[in-house]
PDB file of C-alpha atoms in Angstrom:
ATOM      1  CA  GLN A  97       7.998  -3.028 -20.308  1.00 60.00           C
ATOM      2  CA  GLN A  98       6.380  -3.021 -16.889  1.00 70.00           C
ATOM      3  CA  GLN A  99       8.730  -5.681 -15.540  1.00 87.00           C
ATOM      4  CA  VAL A 100      11.474  -5.239 -13.004  1.00 93.00           C
ATOM      5  CA  LYS A 101      14.110  -7.963 -13.195  1.00 95.00           C
ATOM      6  CA  GLN A 102      15.875  -8.846  -9.959  1.00 96.00           C
ATOM      7  CA  SER A 103      18.883 -11.048  -9.262  1.00 97.00           C
ATOM      8  CA  PRO A 104      20.075 -13.186  -7.627  1.00 97.00           C
ATOM      9  CA  GLN A 105      17.112 -15.228  -6.430  1.00 94.00           C
ATOM     10  CA  SER A 106      19.015 -16.189  -3.282  1.00 96.00           C
ATOM     11  CA  LEU A 107      22.189 -14.995  -1.625  1.00 97.00           C
ATOM     12  CA  ILE A 108      24.309 -16.407   1.169  1.00 98.00           C
ATOM     13  CA  VAL A 109      26.787 -14.058   2.839  1.00 98.00           C
ATOM     14  CA  GLN A 110      29.048 -14.409   5.818  1.00 98.00           C
ATOM     15  CA  LYS A 111      28.647 -11.985   8.708  1.00 98.00           C
ATOM     16  CA  GLY A 112      30.591  -8.817   7.998  1.00 98.00           C
ATOM     17  CA  GLY A 113      30.496  -9.306   4.248  1.00 98.00           C
ATOM     18  CA  ILE A 114      28.848  -7.190   1.563  1.00 98.00           C
ATOM     19  CA  SER A 115      25.488  -8.245   0.131  1.00 98.00           C
ATOM     20  CA  ILE A 116      24.680  -6.991  -3.373  1.00 98.00           C
ATOM     21  CA  ILE A 117      21.305  -7.321  -5.092  1.00 98.00           C
ATOM     22  CA  ASN A 118      20.697  -6.042  -8.609  1.00 98.00           C
ATOM     23  CA  CYS A 119      17.628  -4.863 -10.476  1.00 98.00           C
ATOM     24  CA  ALA A 120      16.946  -3.716 -14.013  1.00 97.00           C
ATOM     25  CA  TYR A 121      13.946  -2.023 -15.615  1.00 96.00           C
ATOM     26  CA  GLU A 122      12.760  -0.966 -19.073  1.00 93.00           C
ATOM     27  CA  ASN A 123      10.127   1.703 -18.537  1.00 91.00           C
ATOM     28  CA  THR A 124      11.773   5.140 -18.586  1.00 90.00           C
ATOM     29  CA  ALA A 125       8.650   6.628 -16.971  1.00 89.00           C
ATOM     30  CA  PHE A 126       9.611   5.093 -13.632  1.00 90.00           C
ATOM     31  CA  ASP A 127      10.731   7.842 -11.271  1.00 89.00           C
ATOM     32  CA  TYR A 128      10.883   6.215  -7.852  1.00 91.00           C
ATOM     33  CA  PHE A 129      12.910   3.138  -6.944  1.00 95.00           C
ATOM     34  CA  PRO A 130      12.336   1.709  -3.454  1.00 94.00           C
ATOM     35  CA  TRP A 131      13.704  -1.387  -1.810  1.00 96.00           C
ATOM     36  CA  TYR A 132      11.488  -3.348   0.549  1.00 96.00           C
ATOM     37  CA  GLN A 133      12.551  -5.811   3.232  1.00 97.00           C
ATOM     38  CA  GLN A 134      10.269  -8.664   4.243  1.00 95.00           C
ATOM     39  CA  PHE A 135      10.697 -10.962   7.238  1.00 93.00           C
ATOM     40  CA  PRO A 136       8.766 -14.250   7.470  1.00 88.00           C
ATOM     41  CA  GLY A 137       5.179 -13.685   8.560  1.00 84.00           C
ATOM     42  CA  LYS A 138       5.372  -9.940   7.934  1.00 88.00           C
ATOM     43  CA  GLY A 139       4.420  -7.658   5.110  1.00 91.00           C
ATOM     44  CA  PRO A 140       7.140  -5.850   3.132  1.00 94.00           C
ATOM     45  CA  ALA A 141       8.514  -2.695   4.768  1.00 93.00           C
ATOM     46  CA  LEU A 142      10.281   0.173   3.029  1.00 93.00           C
ATOM     47  CA  LEU A 143      14.032  -0.004   3.575  1.00 95.00           C
ATOM     48  CA  ILE A 144      15.457   2.738   1.383  1.00 95.00           C
ATOM     49  CA  ALA A 145      14.438   4.506  -1.822  1.00 94.00           C
ATOM     50  CA  ILE A 146      15.997   6.654  -4.537  1.00 94.00           C
ATOM     51  CA  ARG A 147      14.830   8.982  -7.271  1.00 91.00           C
ATOM     52  CA  PRO A 148      16.630   9.146 -10.642  1.00 90.00           C
ATOM     53  CA  ASP A 149      18.125  12.600 -10.095  1.00 91.00           C
ATOM     54  CA  VAL A 150      20.860  11.092  -7.884  1.00 93.00           C
ATOM     55  CA  SER A 151      23.242   8.200  -8.502  1.00 95.00           C
ATOM     56  CA  GLU A 152      23.646   7.011  -4.950  1.00 97.00           C
ATOM     57  CA  LYS A 153      21.840   7.135  -1.623  1.00 97.00           C
ATOM     58  CA  LYS A 154      23.206   5.847   1.653  1.00 97.00           C
ATOM     59  CA  GLU A 155      21.385   5.181   4.907  1.00 96.00           C
ATOM     60  CA  GLY A 156      23.536   3.524   7.524  1.00 97.00           C
ATOM     61  CA  ARG A 157      24.769   0.200   6.165  1.00 98.00           C
ATOM     62  CA  PHE A 158      22.378   0.293   3.198  1.00 98.00           C
ATOM     63  CA  THR A 159      23.273   1.977  -0.102  1.00 98.00           C
ATOM     64  CA  ILE A 160      21.372   2.225  -3.375  1.00 97.00           C
ATOM     65  CA  SER A 161      23.441   2.720  -6.518  1.00 97.00           C
ATOM     66  CA  PHE A 162      21.477   3.977  -9.506  1.00 97.00           C
ATOM     67  CA  ASN A 163      22.584   3.961 -13.158  1.00 96.00           C
ATOM     68  CA  LYS A 164      20.004   5.828 -15.180  1.00 94.00           C
ATOM     69  CA  SER A 165      21.598   5.242 -18.597  1.00 94.00           C
ATOM     70  CA  ALA A 166      21.817   1.501 -17.999  1.00 96.00           C
ATOM     71  CA  LYS A 167      18.388   1.423 -16.329  1.00 96.00           C
ATOM     72  CA  GLN A 168      19.826  -0.520 -13.442  1.00 97.00           C
ATOM     73  CA  PHE A 169      19.931  -0.083  -9.693  1.00 97.00           C
ATOM     74  CA  SER A 170      21.354  -2.119  -6.880  1.00 98.00           C
ATOM     75  CA  LEU A 171      21.233  -2.499  -3.117  1.00 98.00           C
ATOM     76  CA  HIS A 172      24.460  -2.880  -1.179  1.00 98.00           C
ATOM     77  CA  ILE A 173      24.379  -4.017   2.441  1.00 98.00           C
ATOM     78  CA  MET A 174      27.703  -3.347   4.116  1.00 98.00           C
ATOM     79  CA  ASP A 175      28.859  -5.319   7.173  1.00 98.00           C
ATOM     80  CA  SER A 176      25.971  -7.767   6.715  1.00 98.00           C
ATOM     81  CA  GLN A 177      24.493  -9.116   9.953  1.00 98.00           C
ATOM     82  CA  PRO A 178      22.418 -12.224  10.732  1.00 97.00           C
ATOM     83  CA  GLY A 179      19.518  -9.876  11.509  1.00 97.00           C
ATOM     84  CA  ASP A 180      19.591  -8.755   7.861  1.00 98.00           C
ATOM     85  CA  SER A 181      18.447 -12.242   6.808  1.00 98.00           C
ATOM     86  CA  ALA A 182      15.185 -11.584   4.987  1.00 97.00           C
ATOM     87  CA  THR A 183      13.712 -11.336   1.501  1.00 95.00           C
ATOM     88  CA  TYR A 184      14.478  -8.115  -0.344  1.00 97.00           C
ATOM     89  CA  PHE A 185      12.330  -6.711  -3.131  1.00 95.00           C
ATOM     90  CA  CYS A 186      13.269  -3.937  -5.484  1.00 96.00           C
ATOM     91  CA  ALA A 187      10.455  -1.968  -7.046  1.00 93.00           C
ATOM     92  CA  ALA A 188       9.913   0.785  -9.552  1.00 91.00           C
ATOM     93  CA  SER A 189       7.085   3.239  -9.719  1.00 86.00           C
ATOM     94  CA  SER A 190       5.602   6.024 -11.725  1.00 79.00           C
ATOM     95  CA  TYR A 191       2.217   5.972 -10.024  1.00 73.00           C
ATOM     96  CA  LYS A 192       2.053   2.323  -8.978  1.00 76.00           C
ATOM     97  CA  LEU A 193       4.665  -0.040  -7.618  1.00 82.00           C
ATOM     98  CA  ILE A 194       6.014  -2.821  -9.843  1.00 87.00           C
ATOM     99  CA  PHE A 195       8.013  -5.328  -7.827  1.00 89.00           C
ATOM    100  CA  GLY A 196      10.927  -7.571  -8.679  1.00 92.00           C
ATOM    101  CA  THR A 197      10.785 -11.283  -7.872  1.00 91.00           C
ATOM    102  CA  GLY A 198      12.690 -10.952  -4.597  1.00 93.00           C
ATOM    103  CA  THR A 199      16.041 -12.102  -3.225  1.00 96.00           C
ATOM    104  CA  ARG A 200      16.273 -14.303  -0.186  1.00 95.00           C
ATOM    105  CA  LEU A 201      19.323 -13.214   1.802  1.00 97.00           C
ATOM    106  CA  GLN A 202      20.870 -15.434   4.450  1.00 98.00           C
ATOM    107  CA  VAL A 203      23.682 -14.064   6.573  1.00 98.00           C
ATOM    108  CA  PHE A 204      25.629 -16.674   8.533  1.00 96.00           C
ATOM    109  CA  PRO A 205      27.552 -15.865  11.723  1.00 91.00           C
TER     110      PRO A 205
ATOM    111  CA  GLU B  29       3.278  -2.120  13.253  1.00 58.00           C
ATOM    112  CA  THR B  30       2.808  -0.171  10.040  1.00 63.00           C
ATOM    113  CA  GLY B  31      -0.684   1.171  10.672  1.00 92.00           C
ATOM    114  CA  VAL B  32      -2.253  -1.246   8.196  1.00 95.00           C
ATOM    115  CA  THR B  33      -4.170  -4.111   9.819  1.00 96.00           C
ATOM    116  CA  GLN B  34      -5.344  -7.196   7.983  1.00 97.00           C
ATOM    117  CA  THR B  35      -7.723  -9.879   9.219  1.00 97.00           C
ATOM    118  CA  PRO B  36      -7.767 -12.788   9.373  1.00 97.00           C
ATOM    119  CA  ARG B  37      -4.052 -13.656   9.413  1.00 96.00           C
ATOM    120  CA  HIS B  38      -4.744 -17.194   8.207  1.00 97.00           C
ATOM    121  CA  LEU B  39      -7.687 -18.616   6.273  1.00 97.00           C
ATOM    122  CA  VAL B  40      -8.425 -22.091   4.983  1.00 96.00           C
ATOM    123  CA  MET B  41     -11.427 -22.370   2.719  1.00 95.00           C
ATOM    124  CA  GLY B  42     -13.022 -24.898   0.432  1.00 93.00           C
ATOM    125  CA  MET B  43     -13.561 -24.208  -3.236  1.00 92.00           C
ATOM    126  CA  THR B  44     -17.294 -23.696  -2.728  1.00 91.00           C
ATOM    127  CA  ASN B  45     -16.972 -21.351   0.254  1.00 91.00           C
ATOM    128  CA  LYS B  46     -17.456 -17.593   0.366  1.00 95.00           C
ATOM    129  CA  LYS B  47     -15.165 -15.587   2.611  1.00 96.00           C
ATOM    130  CA  SER B  48     -13.891 -12.017   2.925  1.00 97.00           C
ATOM    131  CA  LEU B  49     -10.538 -10.492   3.746  1.00 98.00           C
ATOM    132  CA  LYS B  50     -10.482  -7.201   5.610  1.00 98.00           C
ATOM    133  CA  CYS B  51      -7.949  -4.384   5.611  1.00 98.00           C
ATOM    134  CA  GLU B  52      -7.984  -1.230   7.703  1.00 97.00           C
ATOM    135  CA  GLN B  53      -5.483   1.609   7.597  1.00 96.00           C
ATOM    136  CA  HIS B  54      -4.996   4.192  10.330  1.00 93.00           C
ATOM    137  CA  LEU B  55      -2.606   6.455   8.419  1.00 92.00           C
ATOM    138  CA  GLY B  56      -5.005   8.888   6.786  1.00 91.00           C
ATOM    139  CA  HIS B  57      -4.016   7.647   3.330  1.00 90.00           C
ATOM    140  CA  ASN B  58      -6.302   8.002   0.331  1.00 87.00           C
ATOM    141  CA  ALA B  59      -5.130   5.072  -1.796  1.00 89.00           C
ATOM    142  CA  MET B  60      -5.400   1.364  -0.971  1.00 91.00           C
ATOM    143  CA  TYR B  61      -4.157  -1.709  -2.795  1.00 92.00           C
ATOM    144  CA  TRP B  62      -4.512  -5.472  -2.876  1.00 95.00           C
ATOM    145  CA  TYR B  63      -1.430  -7.515  -3.794  1.00 94.00           C
ATOM    146  CA  LYS B  64      -1.050 -11.269  -4.230  1.00 95.00           C
ATOM    147  CA  GLN B  65       2.243 -12.869  -3.172  1.00 93.00           C
ATOM    148  CA  SER B  66       2.945 -16.379  -4.432  1.00 90.00           C
ATOM    149  CA  ALA B  67       6.125 -18.365  -4.015  1.00 82.00           C
ATOM    150  CA  LYS B  68       8.874 -17.447  -6.508  1.00 72.00           C
ATOM    151  CA  LYS B  69       6.718 -14.834  -8.255  1.00 78.00           C
ATOM    152  CA  PRO B  70       6.751 -11.039  -8.053  1.00 78.00           C
ATOM    153  CA  LEU B  71       4.245  -9.288  -5.878  1.00 86.00           C
ATOM    154  CA  GLU B  72       1.232  -8.968  -8.158  1.00 89.00           C
ATOM    155  CA  LEU B  73      -0.875  -5.852  -7.990  1.00 89.00           C
ATOM    156  CA  MET B  74      -4.537  -6.861  -8.089  1.00 93.00           C
ATOM    157  CA  PHE B  75      -6.622  -3.759  -7.388  1.00 92.00           C
ATOM    158  CA  VAL B  76      -6.084  -0.080  -6.709  1.00 89.00           C
ATOM    159  CA  TYR B  77      -8.555   2.236  -4.999  1.00 89.00           C
ATOM    160  CA  ASN B  78      -8.057   5.999  -4.967  1.00 83.00           C
ATOM    161  CA  PHE B  79     -10.493   7.999  -2.818  1.00 78.00           C
ATOM    162  CA  LYS B  80     -12.753   4.902  -2.617  1.00 75.00           C
ATOM    163  CA  GLU B  81     -12.940   4.588  -6.398  1.00 79.00           C
ATOM    164  CA  GLN B  82     -11.448   1.573  -8.123  1.00 78.00           C
ATOM    165  CA  THR B  83      -8.880   2.842 -10.576  1.00 77.00           C
ATOM    166  CA  GLU B  84      -7.196  -0.388 -11.533  1.00 78.00           C
ATOM    167  CA  ASN B  85      -8.101  -4.038 -11.960  1.00 78.00           C
ATOM    168  CA  ASN B  86      -5.167  -6.022 -13.281  1.00 79.00           C
ATOM    169  CA  SER B  87      -7.155  -8.695 -15.106  1.00 86.00           C
ATOM    170  CA  VAL B  88      -8.122 -10.335 -11.851  1.00 93.00           C
ATOM    171  CA  PRO B  89     -10.663 -13.181 -12.138  1.00 94.00           C
ATOM    172  CA  SER B  90     -14.190 -12.294 -11.065  1.00 94.00           C
ATOM    173  CA  ARG B  91     -14.027 -14.792  -8.199  1.00 95.00           C
ATOM    174  CA  PHE B  92     -12.114 -11.983  -6.437  1.00 96.00           C
ATOM    175  CA  SER B  93     -14.383  -9.025  -5.702  1.00 95.00           C
ATOM    176  CA  PRO B  94     -12.997  -5.926  -3.955  1.00 95.00           C
ATOM    177  CA  GLU B  95     -14.994  -3.422  -1.953  1.00 95.00           C
ATOM    178  CA  CYS B  96     -13.876  -0.082  -0.566  1.00 94.00           C
ATOM    179  CA  PRO B  97     -16.641   1.516   1.526  1.00 93.00           C
ATOM    180  CA  ASN B  98     -14.405   4.388   2.660  1.00 91.00           C
ATOM    181  CA  SER B  99     -10.787   5.444   2.382  1.00 88.00           C
ATOM    182  CA  SER B 100      -9.819   3.559   5.560  1.00 93.00           C
ATOM    183  CA  HIS B 101     -11.320   0.146   4.805  1.00 96.00           C
ATOM    184  CA  LEU B 102     -10.803  -2.339   2.016  1.00 96.00           C
ATOM    185  CA  PHE B 103     -12.302  -5.775   1.575  1.00 97.00           C
ATOM    186  CA  LEU B 104     -11.594  -8.657  -0.772  1.00 97.00           C
ATOM    187  CA  HIS B 105     -14.568 -10.961  -1.196  1.00 97.00           C
ATOM    188  CA  LEU B 106     -13.705 -14.491  -2.255  1.00 97.00           C
ATOM    189  CA  HIS B 107     -15.972 -17.111  -3.831  1.00 95.00           C
ATOM    190  CA  THR B 108     -15.469 -20.365  -5.713  1.00 94.00           C
ATOM    191  CA  LEU B 109     -11.693 -20.083  -5.506  1.00 95.00           C
ATOM    192  CA  GLN B 110      -9.228 -22.572  -6.978  1.00 95.00           C
ATOM    193  CA  PRO B 111      -6.269 -24.237  -5.229  1.00 94.00           C
ATOM    194  CA  GLU B 112      -3.892 -22.083  -7.311  1.00 93.00           C
ATOM    195  CA  ASP B 113      -5.357 -19.032  -5.583  1.00 95.00           C
ATOM    196  CA  SER B 114      -3.596 -20.107  -2.387  1.00 96.00           C
ATOM    197  CA  ALA B 115      -1.144 -17.320  -1.568  1.00 95.00           C
ATOM    198  CA  LEU B 116      -0.381 -14.475   0.799  1.00 96.00           C
ATOM    199  CA  TYR B 117      -2.729 -11.565   0.143  1.00 97.00           C
ATOM    200  CA  LEU B 118      -1.292  -8.215   1.124  1.00 96.00           C
ATOM    201  CA  CYS B 119      -3.071  -4.931   1.587  1.00 96.00           C
ATOM    202  CA  ALA B 120      -1.192  -1.643   1.306  1.00 93.00           C
ATOM    203  CA  SER B 121      -2.009   2.030   1.541  1.00 92.00           C
ATOM    204  CA  SER B 122      -0.322   5.250   0.455  1.00 88.00           C
ATOM    205  CA  GLN B 123      -0.948   8.897  -0.184  1.00 83.00           C
ATOM    206  CA  LEU B 124      -2.065   9.576  -3.730  1.00 70.00           C
ATOM    207  CA  ARG B 125       1.206  11.029  -4.958  1.00 66.00           C
ATOM    208  CA  ARG B 126       3.663   9.843  -7.506  1.00 57.00           C
ATOM    209  CA  GLY B 127       6.334   7.683  -5.948  1.00 59.00           C
ATOM    210  CA  ASP B 128       5.061   7.804  -2.406  1.00 71.00           C
ATOM    211  CA  GLU B 129       5.797   5.094   0.107  1.00 82.00           C
ATOM    212  CA  ALA B 130       3.358   2.202   0.345  1.00 88.00           C
ATOM    213  CA  PHE B 131       2.744   0.736   3.797  1.00 91.00           C
ATOM    214  CA  PHE B 132       1.855  -2.949   3.880  1.00 94.00           C
ATOM    215  CA  GLY B 133      -0.186  -4.995   6.297  1.00 95.00           C
ATOM    216  CA  GLN B 134       1.048  -8.378   7.513  1.00 94.00           C
ATOM    217  CA  GLY B 135      -1.065 -10.215   5.006  1.00 96.00           C
ATOM    218  CA  THR B 136      -3.612 -13.019   5.046  1.00 97.00           C
ATOM    219  CA  ARG B 137      -2.231 -16.472   4.321  1.00 96.00           C
ATOM    220  CA  LEU B 138      -4.985 -18.113   2.242  1.00 96.00           C
ATOM    221  CA  THR B 139      -5.141 -21.831   1.589  1.00 96.00           C
ATOM    222  CA  VAL B 140      -7.808 -23.168  -0.772  1.00 96.00           C
ATOM    223  CA  VAL B 141      -8.531 -26.861  -0.343  1.00 94.00           C
TER     224      VAL B 141
END
């Protein structure tokens, strides 16, 4: 019940395309859903986060869509750029962060 | 930089060695965490310290021994490790609130030979 399932494991997108990463959870006590971005040699850094009282949050090219009834949330990266190439982790939290397995995104020019 | 500093960045140790990882946060946070990151596995929470007190140990083997002398410093003491313990060890800190952002250090890449 503490798991967060993330897919796909890897994603290749052309520059300008839309990158979509999906996550699903079971524990209804989770009340905070962040996405972290990790570049090689660096620790994860918070990208964007959402709480379950809203269905969507947008920050620049990054959007979280949240479906509380389905217990699913996703990250959309619009107009994907080569600089977005990184590993993305979804997470869910009530008082501690539980991470998904990560998605390695590669954006080709 | 995130305000969380980990040293060393890289460590190679033998199975009979004893070494320590260090983490320091400059953010005024009151909670600190150790995570283990292995290839193709989720980030695994190892230990949680709130106000210097250990509040969580996620069934971590005793060859990993954490120490939190104050709310700004966190150590992970290592002894008699196994090759499967090779991984990236990440320290993070946050304010002790539900759903608050965790700030990560750059990690220590540990190789056990």
